[in-house]
Each structure stands twice: as structure tokens, then as C-alpha cells.
Amino acid sequence: MSYKVAFTDFDLQFVSMHDEIMQAIQAVLVKGDLILRSPVADFESSLADFIGVRYAVGVSNCSDALRLALLACGVEPGDEVITVAHTFVATVAAIVQIGGVPVLVDVGDDYNMDLETLEAAITSRTKAIIPVHLNGRMCDMARLLEIACRHGLLIIEDAAQALGSKFAGRAAGSIGLAGCFSFFPGKILGAIGDAGAVVTNDERLASKLRLLRDHGRASRCEISSWGYNCRLDALQAAVLSVKFKHVTEWIAYRRLLASRYHTGLRELREIMLPHPPAEDSKYFDVYQSYVIRASDQRGLSAFLQERGIEALIYWSRPLHRQTALGLTHFRLPKTEALSKLVLSLPLHVNLTLEQVDYVIKNLREFYSTRSE
Ligand SMILES: *Cc1c(COP(=O)(O)O)cnc(C)c1O
């Protein structure tokens, strides 16, 4: 069906940048720079500058970024890695794939790791923590760093949803030993397929990551470790470099849309809104998603659907309730409660203010008809 307000803008983004994107693709093809080389190196250096880190290593996607980061940081089979269940499955899958043991903790009101319950989950086998900066808002990294330092634990940031987001002036991905990013089309900076990166300030870690992503090849003749093929595709890198020029302006627009939602919806007592963007806040949120909590999640989403608005329910069954994954021993009451309430409203850079107002109007209507 064609929506009045669609959840994604992949088609519109392409149309609005058609010439630039096609020229960038053509330039790569004409030179024959198909694997790594300058398209990838150029994108890596823009990304490192933007985040304020020394190194960025382009990889195939963020799922691989997380897996390679865990390996490069020295997380070994049997090591426990603490993360959350209220995340995309890839965060936890990366831990399992390297032979690690995922330990899941609950989340707080801002959907990020509940640092109150984190310490109780630390054991003598804990090696690392993966905070997930969900919906474009960072975890409280000051507190997390303090806990991690006290217990001698590594931090690997899952910053897939937080490109450009900041905590106390420091960018997502730049605080832990490594930060992992996704350029899946629906992310803040989206490729025309899959793409990702790991960023770090640690030179040795960056070299290890470069080896791991490319079969362990140190040069044409020397293989210095086992590795994988997890390279960032050169065509994707070239397209990402084109889009990167707009990222700051896009983030500002996402914040504007979030404020518009906030102003239009804050009086509705039936729903809970995310934090509004505030200039003087410790948190600089980038609104990868605009997630509200509503008591009749399914009814509301169906009502909006009828009005041509594509609002989506993500993760209505949390990972520790997915019996196939073998994580059912965790008890995470806040995660379970949230998963029955969350609804993601459309928010992307091709959304107009009029479309946001239309969503607001329909949300109000839903609640006014029900309270009669
Ligand atoms: C999108 C996402 C990933 C996975 O990214 P891919 O690039 O699709 O592999 C991991 N973690 C979180 C929190 C995500 O949102």
C-alpha cells in the first residue's frame, strides 16, 4: 500500500540525490576501484573526523562490526559479555558467534541499559560490556565508564542507532575501546545496501580490525592471522561519502521533527514521549527513531495504519522470550513491560512538518474517540 506518511524514505533519498549518487558510483566503476582502496579509505577518514576518533575501519555491516570488535578486543570463548535484551538481535548474536556468554540486563525509562542493575550482573568471568545507544540517545557513559573501570571491564559501544549523538560533548562510539556503526539504509546515514564500521583511538586495535575484515592479510604475500571477508564495499563507501556531506543538516532536521512531535503530543496523558531535544542538555540526541509508549500499542498502530500512517512495533517479543535463542533464564521485567507499549512513529529527513502534524492530529483523534 502507499502511505500518506511512510516509515522510510529510501526512494525519496535516492531521487533527491540522484545525480550525486550516480556520479559517485560511476567514478568508482570507471577507475575499477571495486575493493577497498580510496573509496573506502576516504569514507573512513571522514567518519573518524566526524566522530572525533583516530581510526575508522569500514566493514560489511554493524553485525560484523560488533563481532570483529569483540574478537579484536580479545574477548574469548567462555567470557561473559553484558548487554541488554531491548536491542536488535545482532548485538547479542555477535557475543554468541565468538563463543562468548551473553548476560542480559534490564533497561531504564530511556530504553538504555539500566546502570542500577548492571553491577549485580558482573561476575569474575565478565570481560566486556556492550551498551546500546538506542533510538539515537546515548547511555550515561560517565557512570558506565566508572563501573567498567572499577571492575576492569572493556566497553564496546553498539552505536548503530547513534551516529552523531553525544553525551557530555563526547560522540557515540568515541568513548569505549571500540564503537560499532551501521549504515543499513534505515539508519541516520544509510548506504544503498549493507555497510558498517568500527571506530577506535587504539592503533593496534585498528590494525587488528583491518586484518580481521580482510582474511588476515597483512600484504599480498603475508597472512598474519585467521580472518574473514567483512570488507566495506567500495560502491557503498562512495555513496556514503556523498550522503555524509548532509549528515549534520539531517541530524538538525531530525531534532526539529522530534520537537514538533513533542510539542504536538505532550498534552496527551495516554502516551509517554521520549526526551525532547534540548540545547543545554548533557544529551545530544539524534532521533534515529521516535518511540512512544502507548497502552494500546496494537490498536493505535492499526488506527494509524488505516489513516495511511506507517507506525511500527519493534521487538514486541524481547530476545529473552525468543525460545529458539536459549536466553529464557533471564528475568527482565522492565524490558517485558516496555515491549508491550513501544510504537515507533515515522521520522526521517524527507518527512515534512505537515506530515508530522497529520500524525499528531490522528494520535489526538485516536485518544479523543476512546475517552468518550
Ligand atoms: C541496525 C542495528 C544493528 C545491526 O546493524 P547491521 O548493519 O544491519 O548489521 C546492530 N545493533 C543495533 C542497535 C541496530 O539498530
Short mmCIF file of C-alpha atoms in Angstrom, two decimals, residues 2-198:
data_model
loop_
_atom_site.label_atom_id
_atom_site.label_comp_id
_atom_site.label_asym_id
_atom_site.label_seq_id
_atom_site.Cartn_x
_atom_site.Cartn_y
_atom_site.Cartn_z
CA SER A 2 1.14 3.52 -0.49
CA TYR A 3 1.22 5.50 2.74
CA LYS A 4 0.45 9.15 3.32
CA VAL A 5 3.22 9.05 5.87
CA ALA A 6 5.69 6.22 5.24
CA PHE A 7 8.16 4.95 7.80
CA THR A 8 11.18 5.05 5.46
CA ASP A 9 12.39 7.32 2.68
CA PHE A 10 14.84 5.15 0.73
CA ASP A 11 13.21 6.04 -2.58
CA LEU A 12 12.90 9.75 -1.81
CA GLN A 13 16.51 9.97 -0.63
CA PHE A 14 17.70 8.47 -3.88
CA VAL A 15 15.54 10.73 -6.03
CA SER A 16 16.68 13.85 -4.16
CA MET A 17 20.38 12.95 -4.58
CA HIS A 18 20.19 11.10 -7.87
CA ASP A 19 22.91 12.92 -9.79
CA GLU A 20 25.48 12.98 -7.00
CA ILE A 21 24.96 9.31 -6.21
CA MET A 22 25.14 8.17 -9.81
CA GLN A 23 28.29 10.21 -10.42
CA ALA A 24 29.98 8.73 -7.36
CA ILE A 25 29.11 5.19 -8.46
CA GLN A 26 30.30 5.87 -11.97
CA ALA A 27 33.60 7.30 -10.74
CA VAL A 28 34.30 4.09 -8.82
CA LEU A 29 33.39 1.90 -11.77
CA VAL A 30 35.42 3.90 -14.27
CA LYS A 31 38.53 3.64 -12.10
CA GLY A 32 37.90 -0.01 -11.28
CA ASP A 33 38.46 0.64 -7.56
CA LEU A 34 35.96 -2.04 -6.56
CA ILE A 35 37.51 -3.48 -3.41
CA LEU A 36 38.82 -1.29 -0.56
CA ARG A 37 41.20 1.39 -1.98
CA SER A 38 40.38 5.09 -1.97
CA PRO A 39 36.56 4.97 -1.85
CA VAL A 40 36.77 3.06 1.44
CA ALA A 41 39.78 4.97 2.82
CA ASP A 42 38.15 8.34 2.03
CA PHE A 43 34.93 7.41 3.78
CA GLU A 44 36.86 6.05 6.78
CA SER A 45 38.72 9.28 7.21
CA SER A 46 35.53 11.42 7.04
CA LEU A 47 33.89 9.14 9.58
CA ALA A 48 36.84 9.26 12.00
CA ASP A 49 36.91 13.10 11.75
CA PHE A 50 33.18 13.39 12.31
CA ILE A 51 33.23 11.22 15.42
CA GLY A 52 36.49 12.63 16.69
CA VAL A 53 38.50 9.40 16.82
CA ARG A 54 41.82 8.44 15.26
CA TYR A 55 40.71 5.38 13.30
CA ALA A 56 37.66 4.11 11.45
CA VAL A 57 37.63 0.70 9.79
CA GLY A 58 34.87 0.13 7.24
CA VAL A 59 33.23 -3.28 7.38
CA SER A 60 30.32 -5.09 5.76
CA ASN A 61 27.65 -4.18 8.35
CA CYS A 62 27.28 -3.46 12.05
CA SER A 63 26.61 -7.10 12.94
CA ASP A 64 30.10 -7.92 11.64
CA ALA A 65 31.47 -4.73 13.23
CA LEU A 66 30.34 -6.00 16.65
CA ARG A 67 31.73 -9.49 16.05
CA LEU A 68 35.11 -8.23 14.81
CA ALA A 69 35.31 -5.66 17.62
CA LEU A 70 34.76 -8.39 20.24
CA LEU A 71 37.46 -10.55 18.62
CA ALA A 72 39.93 -7.67 18.20
CA CYS A 73 39.42 -6.58 21.82
CA GLY A 74 40.40 -10.08 22.95
CA VAL A 75 37.04 -11.37 24.17
CA GLU A 76 37.46 -15.15 24.25
CA PRO A 77 35.19 -18.18 24.28
CA GLY A 78 33.62 -18.54 27.71
CA ASP A 79 33.96 -14.84 28.56
CA GLU A 80 30.78 -13.18 29.76
CA VAL A 81 29.66 -10.03 27.95
CA ILE A 82 26.90 -7.89 29.46
CA THR A 83 24.33 -6.20 27.25
CA VAL A 84 20.57 -5.63 27.02
CA ALA A 85 17.66 -7.64 25.58
CA HIS A 86 15.88 -4.50 24.34
CA THR A 87 18.05 -4.26 21.21
CA PHE A 88 18.29 -5.63 17.71
CA VAL A 89 19.24 -9.33 17.80
CA ALA A 90 22.65 -8.62 16.20
CA THR A 91 24.06 -7.16 19.43
CA VAL A 92 23.58 -10.43 21.27
CA ALA A 93 24.31 -12.65 18.24
CA ALA A 94 27.82 -11.18 17.96
CA ILE A 95 28.60 -12.35 21.51
CA VAL A 96 27.30 -15.85 20.83
CA GLN A 97 29.13 -16.10 17.50
CA ILE A 98 32.57 -15.57 19.07
CA GLY A 99 31.80 -18.18 21.75
CA GLY A 100 31.06 -15.61 24.45
CA VAL A 101 28.29 -15.89 27.00
CA PRO A 102 25.67 -13.11 26.78
CA VAL A 103 24.45 -11.75 30.11
CA LEU A 104 21.35 -9.62 29.65
CA VAL A 105 20.32 -6.78 31.94
CA ASP A 106 17.21 -4.65 32.03
CA VAL A 107 16.73 -1.18 30.56
CA GLY A 108 15.59 2.07 32.13
CA ASP A 109 12.99 4.63 31.07
CA ASP A 110 15.16 5.91 28.23
CA TYR A 111 15.41 2.36 26.76
CA ASN A 112 19.13 2.17 27.54
CA MET A 113 20.97 -0.19 29.89
CA ASP A 114 19.80 0.18 33.48
CA LEU A 115 23.01 1.04 35.29
CA GLU A 116 21.33 0.31 38.64
CA THR A 117 21.14 -3.38 37.82
CA LEU A 118 24.39 -3.61 35.84
CA GLU A 119 26.71 -4.20 38.79
CA ALA A 120 24.74 -7.16 40.08
CA ALA A 121 25.33 -8.88 36.71
CA ILE A 122 29.13 -8.62 36.89
CA THR A 123 30.97 -11.85 37.81
CA SER A 124 34.60 -12.99 37.79
CA ARG A 125 34.07 -14.17 34.20
CA THR A 126 32.78 -10.82 32.89
CA LYS A 127 35.09 -9.39 30.24
CA ALA A 128 33.16 -6.65 28.47
CA ILE A 129 30.01 -4.53 28.39
CA ILE A 130 28.15 -3.57 25.23
CA PRO A 131 25.98 -0.51 25.86
CA VAL A 132 23.47 0.08 23.06
CA HIS A 133 22.71 3.76 22.43
CA LEU A 134 19.12 3.13 21.43
CA ASN A 135 16.95 5.41 19.29
CA GLY A 136 19.79 7.91 18.95
CA ARG A 137 20.23 8.63 22.66
CA MET A 138 23.40 7.66 24.44
CA CYS A 139 23.72 5.72 27.67
CA ASP A 140 25.05 7.59 30.69
CA MET A 141 28.65 6.95 29.72
CA ALA A 142 30.15 8.70 32.75
CA ARG A 143 28.53 6.22 35.08
CA LEU A 144 29.14 3.29 32.81
CA LEU A 145 32.86 4.14 32.50
CA GLU A 146 33.14 4.45 36.24
CA ILE A 147 31.62 0.99 36.78
CA ALA A 148 33.68 -0.57 33.96
CA CYS A 149 36.94 0.92 35.28
CA ARG A 150 36.26 -0.23 38.81
CA HIS A 151 35.77 -3.82 37.58
CA GLY A 152 38.43 -3.76 34.84
CA LEU A 153 35.94 -4.34 32.01
CA LEU A 154 36.12 -3.36 28.35
CA ILE A 155 33.41 -1.25 26.73
CA ILE A 156 32.37 -1.83 23.13
CA GLU A 157 29.65 0.62 22.09
CA ASP A 158 26.82 -0.52 19.86
CA ALA A 159 26.36 2.88 18.22
CA ALA A 160 24.34 1.55 15.27
CA GLN A 161 21.50 3.95 16.10
CA ALA A 162 23.57 6.85 17.35
CA LEU A 163 25.75 8.40 14.65
CA GLY A 164 26.37 12.00 15.75
CA SER A 165 24.76 11.54 19.15
CA LYS A 166 26.68 12.92 22.15
CA PHE A 167 26.95 12.54 25.88
CA ALA A 168 28.62 15.44 27.75
CA GLY A 169 30.09 16.62 24.46
CA ARG A 170 31.61 13.26 23.52
CA ALA A 171 30.35 11.43 20.45
CA ALA A 172 28.83 7.96 20.45
CA GLY A 173 31.48 5.41 19.53
CA SER A 174 34.39 7.51 20.79
CA ILE A 175 34.23 6.59 24.48
CA GLY A 176 34.60 2.81 24.66
CA LEU A 177 37.61 0.88 23.41
CA ALA A 178 35.66 0.47 20.16
CA GLY A 179 32.41 1.81 18.71
CA CYS A 180 30.33 -0.01 16.09
CA PHE A 181 28.18 1.70 13.46
CA SER A 182 25.59 0.58 10.95
CA PHE A 183 24.89 2.20 7.60
CA PHE A 184 21.91 -0.03 6.86
CA PRO A 185 19.56 2.06 4.66
CA GLY A 186 17.21 2.91 7.54
CA LYS A 187 19.95 4.30 9.76
CA ILE A 188 20.79 8.00 10.10
CA LEU A 189 23.45 7.65 7.43
CA GLY A 190 22.23 4.89 5.13
CA ALA A 191 24.04 3.10 2.32
CA ILE A 192 22.20 1.63 -0.68
CA GLY A 193 22.55 -1.79 0.92
CA ASP A 194 24.54 -3.06 3.89
CA ALA A 195 27.55 -1.31 5.36
CA GLY A 196 29.14 -0.66 8.76
CA ALA A 197 32.29 0.46 10.58
CA VAL A 198 34.25 0.13 13.79
#
